Coordinates of C-alpha atoms in Angstrom, one line a residue:
M231 CA -3.0 141.7 40.0
T232 CA -0.3 139.4 38.6
S233 CA -1.3 136.9 36.4
T234 CA 0.3 133.5 35.8
S235 CA 0.4 134.5 32.4
D236 CA 2.0 138.2 33.3
L237 CA 4.5 135.9 35.4
T238 CA 5.5 133.7 32.1
T239 CA 6.2 136.6 30.3
R240 CA 8.5 138.3 33.4
T241 CA 10.1 135.1 33.6
A242 CA 10.9 134.7 29.9
E243 CA 12.7 138.3 29.9
L244 CA 14.9 137.6 33.0
L245 CA 16.1 134.6 31.5
T246 CA 17.0 136.2 28.6
A247 CA 18.4 138.7 30.2
M248 CA 21.1 136.2 31.8
G249 CA 21.7 135.2 28.6
A250 CA 19.5 132.1 29.1
D251 CA 17.5 130.0 27.0
A252 CA 13.6 131.0 27.5
S253 CA 12.3 128.8 25.1
F254 CA 10.0 127.0 27.8
A255 CA 7.7 129.5 27.8
A256 CA 6.5 128.5 24.0
A257 CA 6.5 125.3 24.9
T258 CA 3.5 122.2 25.1
P259 CA 3.3 119.7 27.5
D260 CA 3.6 116.5 25.8
G261 CA 3.8 114.2 28.3
A262 CA 7.7 114.3 28.5
G263 CA 8.0 118.0 29.9
L264 CA 9.4 119.5 33.2
V265 CA 6.5 121.1 34.7
T266 CA 7.6 124.8 35.9
S267 CA 5.2 126.6 38.3
S268 CA 4.9 129.6 40.8
P269 CA 3.9 129.9 43.9
I270 CA 2.8 133.0 43.5
T271 CA -0.8 131.8 41.4
G272 CA -0.2 128.3 41.7
G273 CA -0.1 128.4 37.8
T274 CA 1.7 126.9 35.5
L275 CA 4.4 128.8 33.4
G276 CA 5.6 126.6 30.8
Y277 CA 7.8 123.1 30.5
L278 CA 11.4 122.1 30.5
Q279 CA 12.7 118.9 28.4
P280 CA 14.5 116.9 30.7
S281 CA 18.6 117.0 30.2
A282 CA 20.8 114.3 29.2
D283 CA 20.8 111.2 30.2
P284 CA 22.4 111.3 33.6
S285 CA 25.7 109.0 33.4
T286 CA 26.7 111.3 30.1
V287 CA 26.7 114.4 31.8
V288 CA 29.0 112.6 34.4
D289 CA 31.1 111.1 31.5
D290 CA 31.9 114.9 30.6
A291 CA 32.5 116.1 33.9
V292 CA 35.0 112.9 34.4
A293 CA 37.3 114.2 31.7
A294 CA 36.6 117.7 32.7
F295 CA 38.0 117.1 36.0
R296 CA 41.6 115.0 34.6
T297 CA 42.5 118.6 33.8
W298 CA 40.5 121.0 35.8
S299 CA 42.4 119.0 38.7
T300 CA 46.0 119.8 37.7
V301 CA 45.8 124.0 37.3
P302 CA 47.1 125.8 40.4
A303 CA 44.1 126.3 43.0
P304 CA 44.9 130.7 42.4
V305 CA 44.3 129.9 38.8
R306 CA 41.1 128.6 39.4
G307 CA 40.2 131.3 41.5
G308 CA 39.8 132.9 38.3
V309 CA 36.4 131.4 37.4
V310 CA 35.2 132.0 40.9
R311 CA 35.9 136.0 40.3
E312 CA 34.7 136.4 37.3
L313 CA 31.4 134.6 38.5
G314 CA 30.9 136.8 41.3
E315 CA 31.2 140.1 38.6
L316 CA 28.1 138.3 37.0
L317 CA 26.3 138.0 39.7
R318 CA 26.4 141.6 40.9
E319 CA 25.4 142.7 37.2
H320 CA 22.8 140.4 37.5
K321 CA 22.0 140.7 41.1
D322 CA 18.0 142.4 40.4
A323 CA 17.2 140.0 37.4
L324 CA 18.5 136.7 39.2
G325 CA 16.8 138.0 42.5
E326 CA 12.8 138.9 41.0
L327 CA 13.2 135.3 38.9
V328 CA 13.9 133.5 42.5
S329 CA 11.4 135.4 43.8
I330 CA 8.4 134.3 41.0
E331 CA 10.0 130.7 41.3
A332 CA 9.9 129.5 44.8
G333 CA 8.1 132.4 46.5
K334 CA 10.2 134.9 48.4
I335 CA 9.9 138.3 49.6
V336 CA 11.9 140.5 47.2
S337 CA 14.3 141.7 49.7
E338 CA 15.1 137.7 50.6
G339 CA 15.6 137.0 46.6
R340 CA 18.1 139.9 46.0
G341 CA 19.5 138.9 49.3
E342 CA 19.9 135.0 48.0
V343 CA 22.0 136.4 45.0
Q344 CA 24.0 138.7 47.5
E345 CA 24.7 135.3 49.3
M346 CA 25.9 134.0 46.2
I347 CA 28.2 136.8 45.2
D348 CA 29.5 136.2 49.1
I349 CA 30.5 133.0 48.8
C350 CA 32.5 133.9 45.5
D351 CA 34.5 136.5 47.3
F352 CA 35.5 134.0 50.0
G353 CA 36.4 131.4 47.1
V354 CA 38.3 133.5 45.2
G355 CA 40.6 134.0 49.0
L356 CA 40.5 130.7 49.9
S357 CA 42.3 129.4 46.2
R358 CA 45.5 130.9 48.0
Q359 CA 44.8 129.3 51.2
L360 CA 44.3 125.4 51.2
Y361 CA 47.0 124.5 53.7
G362 CA 48.1 121.8 54.8
N363 CA 50.2 121.2 57.7
T364 CA 53.8 120.2 58.6
I365 CA 54.6 117.6 61.6
A366 CA 56.7 116.5 63.4
T367 CA 58.6 112.9 62.9
E368 CA 60.3 111.0 65.9
R369 CA 62.5 109.8 62.8
P370 CA 65.9 112.1 62.3
G371 CA 66.6 113.1 58.8
H372 CA 62.7 113.1 58.0
R373 CA 59.7 115.5 57.4
M374 CA 56.2 114.8 57.5
M375 CA 53.2 116.4 56.0
E376 CA 49.8 116.5 54.7
Q377 CA 48.7 118.3 51.5
W378 CA 45.0 118.5 50.0
H379 CA 43.8 117.1 46.4
P380 CA 40.8 118.0 44.6
L381 CA 38.3 115.2 45.1
G382 CA 37.0 114.0 41.5
V383 CA 32.9 114.9 40.6
V384 CA 30.9 116.3 43.2
A385 CA 26.8 115.7 42.6
V386 CA 25.1 118.7 44.1
I387 CA 21.8 118.1 44.9
T388 CA 19.1 121.3 45.9
A389 CA 16.0 122.0 47.0
F390 CA 13.3 124.5 46.1
N391 CA 13.6 126.8 49.6
F392 CA 17.1 128.0 48.4
P393 CA 17.0 127.2 44.9
V394 CA 20.2 129.4 44.2
A395 CA 22.2 130.2 47.0
V396 CA 23.5 126.3 48.1
W397 CA 24.5 125.5 45.1
S398 CA 27.3 128.1 45.0
W399 CA 28.1 127.1 48.6
N400 CA 28.9 124.0 47.2
T401 CA 30.3 125.0 43.5
V402 CA 32.5 127.2 44.5
L403 CA 34.3 125.5 47.4
A404 CA 34.6 122.6 44.8
L405 CA 35.8 123.9 42.1
V406 CA 38.7 126.2 43.9
A407 CA 39.1 122.4 45.2
G408 CA 39.7 121.1 42.2
D409 CA 36.8 118.8 41.8
T410 CA 34.1 119.5 38.9
V411 CA 29.8 119.9 39.7
V412 CA 27.0 117.9 37.8
W413 CA 23.8 120.1 39.7
K414 CA 20.4 118.7 39.6
P415 CA 18.3 121.2 41.3
S416 CA 14.8 120.7 42.6
E417 CA 11.8 120.0 40.3
K418 CA 10.2 122.8 41.5
T419 CA 12.6 125.3 41.0
P420 CA 14.3 124.7 37.8
L421 CA 14.6 127.7 35.8
T422 CA 16.4 129.5 38.3
A423 CA 19.0 126.3 38.1
V424 CA 18.9 127.1 33.7
A425 CA 19.7 130.8 35.0
V426 CA 22.7 130.3 37.2
Q427 CA 23.9 127.8 34.6
A428 CA 23.8 130.1 31.7
I429 CA 26.0 133.1 34.4
F430 CA 27.9 130.6 35.1
E431 CA 28.6 129.1 31.3
Q432 CA 29.5 133.1 30.6
A433 CA 31.7 133.0 34.0
A434 CA 33.7 130.0 32.0
D435 CA 34.5 132.0 28.8
R436 CA 35.4 134.9 30.5
A437 CA 38.2 132.6 32.2
G438 CA 39.0 130.7 29.7
V439 CA 38.1 127.1 31.3
D440 CA 35.8 124.4 29.6
P441 CA 32.0 125.1 30.8
K442 CA 32.1 121.0 31.7
I443 CA 33.4 122.5 35.5
A444 CA 30.3 122.8 36.3
Q445 CA 27.2 121.0 34.7
L446 CA 23.1 121.1 35.0
I447 CA 20.4 118.2 34.9
I448 CA 17.1 119.1 34.5
G449 CA 15.4 116.4 35.7
E450 CA 13.0 114.5 38.2
R451 CA 14.4 111.8 40.9
D452 CA 15.8 109.8 39.0
A453 CA 18.0 112.2 37.6
G454 CA 19.3 112.4 41.4
E455 CA 19.0 108.7 42.2
A456 CA 21.4 108.1 38.6
L457 CA 23.7 110.7 40.7
V458 CA 23.6 109.0 44.1
D459 CA 24.7 105.1 42.8
D460 CA 27.2 105.9 40.1
P461 CA 30.8 105.6 41.7
R462 CA 32.6 108.3 39.5
V463 CA 30.9 110.5 41.6
A464 CA 32.8 111.1 44.4
L465 CA 31.0 113.1 47.2
V466 CA 27.4 113.7 46.9
S467 CA 26.1 116.8 48.1
A468 CA 22.7 116.3 49.5
T469 CA 20.0 119.1 50.7
G470 CA 16.1 118.0 51.8
S471 CA 14.3 116.0 54.2
T472 CA 16.0 113.9 56.3
R473 CA 13.9 111.1 54.7
M474 CA 15.7 111.8 51.8
G475 CA 18.8 111.3 53.9
R476 CA 18.2 108.6 54.7
E477 CA 17.5 107.0 51.3
V478 CA 20.7 108.9 50.2
A479 CA 23.4 108.1 52.9
P480 CA 23.7 104.3 52.2
R481 CA 23.6 103.7 49.1
V482 CA 26.1 106.4 48.6
A483 CA 28.2 104.4 51.3
Q484 CA 27.6 101.0 50.0
R485 CA 30.2 102.8 47.0
F486 CA 32.1 103.8 49.4
G487 CA 31.3 107.3 47.9
R488 CA 31.3 110.7 50.4
V489 CA 28.2 112.0 51.0
L490 CA 27.7 116.1 52.9
L491 CA 23.9 116.1 53.8
E492 CA 22.1 119.0 54.8
L493 CA 18.7 117.6 56.4
G494 CA 15.9 118.8 58.6
G495 CA 15.5 121.0 61.1
N496 CA 13.5 121.7 64.0
N497 CA 14.8 125.4 65.3
A498 CA 14.4 126.6 68.6
A499 CA 15.1 130.0 70.5
I500 CA 14.9 130.3 74.2
V501 CA 13.8 132.9 75.6
S502 CA 14.8 134.5 78.9
P503 CA 13.3 136.2 81.8
T504 CA 16.5 138.4 81.2
A505 CA 15.6 139.2 77.7
D506 CA 15.5 141.8 75.6
L507 CA 11.9 141.6 74.5
D508 CA 11.5 144.6 71.7
L509 CA 14.9 142.7 70.5
T510 CA 13.4 139.1 71.0
V511 CA 10.2 140.1 69.1
R512 CA 11.7 141.4 65.7
G513 CA 14.3 138.3 66.3
I514 CA 11.2 135.5 66.2
V515 CA 8.6 137.0 63.5
F516 CA 11.6 137.0 61.4
S517 CA 13.2 133.4 62.3
A518 CA 9.8 132.2 62.2
A519 CA 7.5 134.1 59.3
G520 CA 10.5 134.7 57.3
T521 CA 10.7 132.9 53.9
A522 CA 6.9 131.9 55.2
G523 CA 8.7 129.1 57.7
Q524 CA 10.2 127.4 54.4
R525 CA 14.0 127.6 55.8
C526 CA 15.6 124.3 57.3
T527 CA 16.9 127.2 59.6
S528 CA 13.5 128.5 60.8
L529 CA 12.0 128.7 64.3
R530 CA 9.7 126.4 65.2
R531 CA 9.9 126.3 69.2
V532 CA 9.4 128.8 71.2
I533 CA 10.7 128.4 75.0
A534 CA 10.3 130.7 76.8
H535 CA 10.4 131.3 81.2
E536 CA 7.2 130.8 82.7
S537 CA 7.7 134.6 84.0
I538 CA 7.6 136.4 80.7
V539 CA 5.6 134.1 78.3
D540 CA 2.1 135.6 79.1
T541 CA 4.1 138.8 77.7
L542 CA 5.7 137.5 74.9
V543 CA 2.6 135.5 73.4
D544 CA 0.4 139.0 73.9
R545 CA 3.8 140.9 71.7
L546 CA 4.4 138.0 69.0
S547 CA 0.2 137.6 68.4
S548 CA 0.4 141.7 67.8
A549 CA 3.1 141.3 65.8
Y550 CA 1.3 138.4 63.6
A551 CA -1.4 140.4 63.4
T552 CA 0.7 143.2 61.3
L553 CA 2.4 141.2 58.9
P554 CA 1.4 141.6 55.2
I555 CA 1.1 138.8 53.8
G556 CA 0.8 138.9 49.8
S557 CA 2.2 138.6 46.7
P558 CA 6.2 138.3 46.9
L559 CA 7.1 140.6 44.1
E560 CA 5.2 143.8 46.1
T561 CA 7.6 145.4 48.2
T562 CA 5.1 145.9 51.2
T563 CA 4.8 142.0 51.3
L564 CA 6.5 140.1 54.4
V565 CA 4.9 136.6 54.2
G566 CA 4.7 135.1 50.4
P567 CA 3.6 132.3 50.0
L568 CA 3.7 128.0 50.8
I569 CA 5.4 126.1 47.4
D570 CA 2.5 124.3 47.1
E571 CA -0.4 122.6 48.2
A572 CA 1.5 119.9 49.6
A573 CA 2.9 122.2 51.6
Y574 CA -0.7 123.9 52.7
D575 CA -2.0 120.2 53.6
G576 CA 1.1 119.6 55.5
Y577 CA 0.3 123.2 57.5
V578 CA -3.4 122.3 58.4
S579 CA -2.5 118.9 59.1
A580 CA -0.1 120.1 61.6
L581 CA -1.9 122.4 63.4
E582 CA -4.5 119.9 62.9
Q583 CA -2.6 117.5 65.4
A584 CA -1.1 120.0 67.5
A585 CA -5.4 120.7 68.3
R586 CA -5.6 117.1 69.1
D587 CA -2.4 117.5 71.6
G588 CA -4.3 120.2 73.6
G589 CA -2.1 123.1 71.8
K590 CA -4.0 126.3 71.3
V591 CA -3.7 128.9 68.1
V592 CA -2.9 132.3 69.5
A593 CA -2.5 134.1 66.3
G594 CA -2.7 132.9 62.5
G595 CA -3.7 129.4 61.3
E596 CA -6.0 130.5 58.4
R597 CA -5.3 130.4 54.7
V598 CA -5.6 134.3 53.3
A599 CA -5.2 135.5 50.0
E600 CA -6.6 133.0 48.0
E601 CA -7.7 135.2 45.0
L602 CA -4.0 135.1 43.8
G603 CA -4.7 131.6 43.3
G604 CA -1.8 130.8 45.7
Y605 CA -1.0 129.0 49.1
Y606 CA -0.8 131.6 51.4
V607 CA -1.3 131.4 55.2
Q608 CA -1.2 133.1 58.3
P609 CA 2.1 132.4 60.3
A610 CA 0.5 130.9 63.8
I611 CA 1.2 130.5 66.8
V612 CA 0.4 127.4 69.0
V613 CA 0.7 127.4 72.7
M614 CA 1.4 123.6 73.8
P615 CA 1.3 121.8 76.7
G616 CA 4.2 120.4 76.1
Q617 CA 6.7 119.0 73.6
T618 CA 4.4 116.6 71.7
E619 CA 5.2 114.1 68.8
I620 CA 3.5 116.7 66.1
V621 CA 6.2 119.5 68.5
K622 CA 9.5 116.9 67.5
H623 CA 8.1 116.8 63.8
E624 CA 9.7 119.6 61.0
T625 CA 6.4 121.1 59.2
F626 CA 8.0 123.2 56.6
A627 CA 5.3 126.1 56.7
P628 CA 5.5 129.2 59.4
I629 CA 4.0 127.6 62.8
I630 CA 5.7 128.2 65.8
Y631 CA 5.2 125.9 69.3
L632 CA 5.2 128.0 72.0
M633 CA 6.1 125.9 75.5
S634 CA 7.3 127.2 78.9
Y635 CA 9.9 126.9 81.4
S636 CA 11.2 127.4 84.9
D637 CA 14.7 127.1 85.0
L638 CA 17.6 126.9 82.5
D639 CA 18.5 123.2 83.1
E640 CA 14.6 122.1 82.0
A641 CA 14.6 124.4 78.8
I642 CA 18.5 123.1 77.5
A643 CA 16.7 119.8 78.2
L644 CA 13.5 120.5 76.0
H645 CA 15.7 122.2 73.4
N646 CA 17.5 119.0 73.2
D647 CA 14.7 116.8 72.7
V648 CA 13.9 116.6 69.4
P649 CA 15.5 114.1 66.0
Q650 CA 17.3 117.2 64.4
G651 CA 20.0 119.3 65.2
L652 CA 20.3 122.1 63.3
S653 CA 20.5 125.7 64.4
S654 CA 19.4 127.5 67.5
S655 CA 19.3 130.6 69.8
I656 CA 19.0 132.1 73.0
F657 CA 17.6 135.5 74.3
T658 CA 19.5 136.8 77.6
T659 CA 21.4 139.7 78.6
D660 CA 22.8 137.0 81.2
L661 CA 27.0 136.5 80.3
R662 CA 26.1 133.4 82.4
E663 CA 22.7 131.9 80.6
A664 CA 24.7 132.8 77.0
E665 CA 27.9 130.8 78.2
R666 CA 26.0 127.4 79.5
F667 CA 23.8 127.6 76.2
L668 CA 26.8 127.7 74.0
S669 CA 28.9 125.4 76.2
A670 CA 28.9 121.3 75.5
A671 CA 26.2 121.4 78.2
G672 CA 24.2 123.2 76.4
S673 CA 22.5 123.3 72.8
D674 CA 23.2 120.6 70.6
C675 CA 23.1 121.6 67.5
G676 CA 25.5 123.6 64.7
I677 CA 24.3 126.5 64.8
A678 CA 23.8 128.7 68.0
N679 CA 23.1 132.3 68.5
V680 CA 22.8 134.4 70.7
N681 CA 20.6 137.4 71.0
I682 CA 19.6 136.1 67.1
G683 CA 17.5 133.9 66.0
P684 CA 18.2 131.0 64.6
S685 CA 17.3 132.0 60.7
G686 CA 20.3 133.6 58.7
A687 CA 23.6 132.3 58.3
E688 CA 26.2 133.9 57.0
I689 CA 29.0 132.3 54.7
G690 CA 31.8 133.0 57.2
G691 CA 31.1 129.7 59.0
A692 CA 30.6 126.6 58.7
F693 CA 26.9 125.9 58.0
G694 CA 25.1 122.5 59.0
G695 CA 23.7 120.5 62.3
E696 CA 24.1 117.1 64.0
K697 CA 21.9 114.3 64.4
E698 CA 18.9 113.7 61.8
T699 CA 19.9 116.6 60.4
G700 CA 22.6 115.0 58.9
G701 CA 26.6 116.1 60.1
G702 CA 27.1 118.0 56.7
R703 CA 29.3 121.6 57.4
E704 CA 29.2 124.0 53.7
S705 CA 30.7 127.7 52.7
G706 CA 32.5 128.6 54.9
S707 CA 35.2 128.0 57.6
D708 CA 36.9 124.9 56.8
A709 CA 34.0 123.2 55.1
W710 CA 36.2 123.4 51.9
K711 CA 37.9 119.8 53.6
S712 CA 34.9 118.1 52.5
Y713 CA 35.4 118.6 48.8
M714 CA 38.9 117.7 48.8
R715 CA 41.2 114.5 49.7
R716 CA 44.3 114.3 52.1
S717 CA 47.7 112.8 51.9
T718 CA 50.4 112.9 54.3
N719 CA 53.3 112.3 53.1
T720 CA 57.0 111.6 54.5
V721 CA 60.3 112.7 53.3
N722 CA 63.3 111.3 53.7
Y723 CA 65.8 113.2 53.3
S724 CA 68.7 110.9 55.3
S725 CA 70.7 108.0 54.1
E726 CA 69.4 106.5 57.1
L727 CA 66.4 104.1 57.3
P728 CA 65.2 104.3 60.9
L729 CA 61.3 102.6 61.1
A730 CA 59.2 104.3 63.1
Q731 CA 58.6 102.7 67.3
G732 CA 61.8 101.6 67.0
V733 CA 61.1 98.7 65.0
E734 CA 63.5 96.8 63.6
F735 CA 64.2 95.0 60.9
L736 CA 67.2 93.6 58.3

């Protein structure tokens, strides 16, 4: 059995291997340090001292932007290339640290680092593709076009569940765009941030650029609030709860800044009577139980056709009974711990409310492996009589609510009848059903999948959702435009001065 002491020692080794300061392990609590812990045992790993005043860090970011914004974009891509190479070198070490601090199983920890590598590859190519448009003009002897320019300082505020990948989605695009970045990670996962910052600074050194183009702030909530309220921060990209988004958005809007919000998800899978149930069960189990249900894209609701719902419940219950639950550092484990006691309390509270609403737990629902010290639970399946308020609420834990439907219109209505709009899926072999689900009359989410679950996005597509999910888009496609400002240019190369719309003046 792994002890907290063992984890502290191993964490220090990993940080040292990645070139980061591991002095946290020897620190003692003095009331000023940020507690670092591991959900594997629930124990304290050590203490980190808060970073410098956020205003001072933003000062440095503003100064660095003046130079960085003038560097040609393909040259800016060089630091991203170096970052990707260093992440390849440290993939196993950083992935293990993600497992220790966030509780992800080994393959998911490494997978998160691979996602960082993938976005670096994307960013290098993007650095030569920041295209604008040439636009037809009504005036003879004129040319009209668009250019994209660096935006400014970007604040990146990340959540515990993807402690490093979300930083990379934002930072790689921002750096290629010519922006500078200030990162405020979750208080629950600061050590992975320390490691990533050390790796980035090595990349900056290799590329011969100012490391202050991407900086890190370690601190509590007030550090993030300082970035939200600082008028020099052009864009706040914040990942977290809908409650957090409701606070961030109006504060940034009040100073006319930009926001990119990635908030709550309450993701569903519609299971058609034509679905391949072997594939469906595998897709549901990963989406619902993977990361212990702590992804914003985790599956929360299953809406199954009444003709196959009983069979699906039986098959899912059987699959859940075989899930290995335990330390995420064991290679055989598929479900690791919840992040902390508050997450466990939310799990218990949701199941109690579902029972009061007439729901029946048919699999899971209990705390297990208490001897490990962390909060490990059995992923739960709850058959519900309908979509009650608890079903419409996102609980960050491995619970799926299962309901039945009689026709596709009813299923889509149920699917869309929640405040969140992140990710969605349908399992069907009927082409018409699939296309209907993907149409404007189907899923109202930012991500809609067919025959895969809602969890597990690739970096090539823009990631984000609608409604209370916040409307932001990160990662691939044209998400880079969020990190730049658009300039429409008109050039008169004639000796005349015709005015638009036929206006005559002088």
